[in-house]
Amino acid sequence: MSSNAYNLVRRLEPQWLQKRGRNSIRSPGDIRVYVQGNRQGGPNALRQIDVIDVKSIQFLQPDEATMRYGSGHDNGAILVNLKGQ
């Protein structure tokens, strides 16, 4: 069983953690993580979330993430919704 959200994603949807967009010096292209709509950082932020607290996890492709959150989402975004919030 996965103890945190990072391990859960790595086990069920490992492609979400792979960089896929264009990278440059100005846009290093880390996948961004949002919890309850608030940016938490890169994929390592998922390690701080216990799977028991997760209601849903969704991946946004780069174009979808850019439309929702603005520029800087060349590798997409992972959205986490927590139970009871």
Coordinates of C-alpha atoms in Angstrom, one line a residue:
M1 CA 0.0 0.0 0.0
S2 CA 1.2 3.5 -0.7
S3 CA 1.8 5.7 2.3
N4 CA 1.8 9.0 0.6
A5 CA 0.4 10.6 -2.5
Y6 CA 3.8 10.5 -4.4
N7 CA 4.1 6.8 -4.0
L8 CA 0.4 6.4 -5.0
V9 CA 1.0 8.4 -8.3
R10 CA 4.3 6.6 -8.9
R11 CA 2.5 3.2 -8.6
L12 CA -0.7 4.0 -10.5
E13 CA 0.2 6.8 -13.0
P14 CA 4.0 7.0 -13.2
Q15 CA 3.8 9.0 -16.5
W16 CA 2.4 11.9 -14.5
L17 CA 5.8 12.3 -12.9
Q18 CA 7.7 12.4 -16.2
K19 CA 8.7 15.7 -17.7
R20 CA 7.1 16.1 -21.2
G21 CA 7.1 19.7 -22.3
R22 CA 9.7 22.0 -23.7
N23 CA 12.4 23.1 -21.3
S24 CA 14.6 26.2 -21.3
I25 CA 16.7 28.2 -18.9
R26 CA 13.8 30.4 -18.1
S27 CA 11.3 27.5 -17.8
P28 CA 13.0 24.5 -16.1
G29 CA 9.7 22.7 -16.4
D30 CA 9.0 21.1 -13.1
I31 CA 5.6 19.5 -12.8
R32 CA 3.6 21.7 -10.5
V33 CA 1.4 20.3 -7.7
Y34 CA -1.7 22.0 -6.4
V35 CA -3.6 21.0 -3.3
Q36 CA -7.1 22.3 -2.9
G37 CA -6.2 24.8 -5.7
N38 CA -3.2 26.2 -4.0
R39 CA 0.3 25.7 -5.5
Q40 CA 2.5 23.5 -3.2
G41 CA 5.6 23.2 -5.4
G42 CA 6.9 20.3 -7.5
P43 CA 6.2 16.5 -7.3
N44 CA 8.0 16.1 -4.0
A45 CA 5.2 18.1 -2.4
L46 CA 3.1 14.9 -2.9
R47 CA 5.3 13.1 -0.3
Q48 CA 3.8 15.3 2.4
I49 CA 0.2 14.1 1.7
D50 CA -1.0 10.9 3.4
V51 CA -3.0 8.8 1.0
I52 CA -5.7 8.4 3.7
D53 CA -6.5 12.1 3.3
V54 CA -6.8 12.1 -0.5
K55 CA -10.2 12.4 -2.1
S56 CA -8.9 12.6 -5.7
I57 CA -5.8 13.2 -7.8
Q58 CA -6.0 14.6 -11.3
F59 CA -3.4 15.4 -14.0
L60 CA -3.7 18.4 -16.2
Q61 CA -1.9 18.5 -19.5
P62 CA 0.4 21.5 -20.1
D63 CA -2.2 23.4 -22.1
E64 CA -5.0 22.8 -19.6
A65 CA -2.7 23.8 -16.6
T66 CA -1.7 26.9 -18.4
M67 CA -5.3 27.9 -19.1
R68 CA -6.2 27.4 -15.5
Y69 CA -3.1 28.6 -13.6
G70 CA -1.1 30.7 -16.1
S71 CA 2.3 30.3 -17.7
G72 CA 5.0 28.0 -16.4
H73 CA 3.2 24.7 -16.7
D74 CA 5.3 23.2 -19.6
N75 CA 5.1 19.7 -17.9
G76 CA 1.5 20.0 -16.7
A77 CA 0.1 19.9 -13.1
I78 CA -1.1 17.5 -10.6
L79 CA -4.2 18.5 -8.7
V80 CA -5.0 17.0 -5.3
N81 CA -8.3 17.3 -3.5
L82 CA -8.4 16.3 0.1
K83 CA -11.3 14.6 2.0
G84 CA -13.4 16.9 4.2
Q85 CA -12.3 20.1 2.6

